[in-house]
C-alpha cells in the first residue's frame, strides 16, 4: 500500500544512501520516493499488480523478475533490503524462507512491514465482509491468515539484532481501504498517497500531521508490524577473514 511506504523513511535516512533492494515492490515500489543517494533494484514475480496494469508505470528502479525465496543475488549484495506488504502475500509455509533470504542478501539492514496479528486479520475480515466485490488479494489474505509479529522477527534474528514496532490502527486501515477499493477512489487515493509520501521524503511538517490523522496513531495492536534487523558486523568480518585466507 502506498500509505505504508513511509514506515522505513527514518531508518533509511540515517544510513545516508547506498544500494537498496525493494522486495515485492509491485508496479510502483518505493524507488521514486527516495532521493538520488539510493540505487534501487525492485524484485517481484510480476510488476503489473495482478493485472491492474497493461504496462507497468516507469520507475527509476532496475526491475528483476524473481522468486523472493530464491533471489538471484550474492550474499550481502545490498546495503538495505526493504519489504513492504510482501510477507502477508506469501503462503504461510514460504514466509520464513523469504525472510531468511532477505537477510542473506542484506549487508547493513533489513526493514520489513506487514499486516500481522489477530487484530489485523479481524480488520481484514471486516473489510472483506463490507465489499460487494472484494479483490482477489484480500480474499486470499483472509483465507491464508496473517503472520504473527513473532513470525516476522524470528527468521531475521539469525542475521543480527531485531527490533519491532506497530504502525497504523486496524480501524484506520479499514476506513482507508474502503475508499481505495471503490472504483472511483482508486486513482485519487494513489495520487494522494504518492503526494503524501513525497512530502514525507522532503520532511514537510504537513505530511507528518496528515499521516498521523490517516493512520489513526501507532499504538499497539497496530495493523502493521514493522521489523528492523541490523545485520551483525561480525558476519562480514568473518567473511573477509575467509576471503583473505
PDB file of C-alpha atoms in Angstrom, residues 70 114 122 227:
ATOM      1  CA  UNK A  70      15.362 -17.769  -4.240  1.00  0.00           C
ATOM      2  CA  UNK A 114       3.471  -6.382   7.093  1.00  0.00           C
ATOM      3  CA  UNK A 122     -10.039  -9.220  12.100  1.00  0.00           C
ATOM      4  CA  UNK A 227      10.592  -5.175  11.929  1.00  0.00           C
TER       5      UNK A 227
END
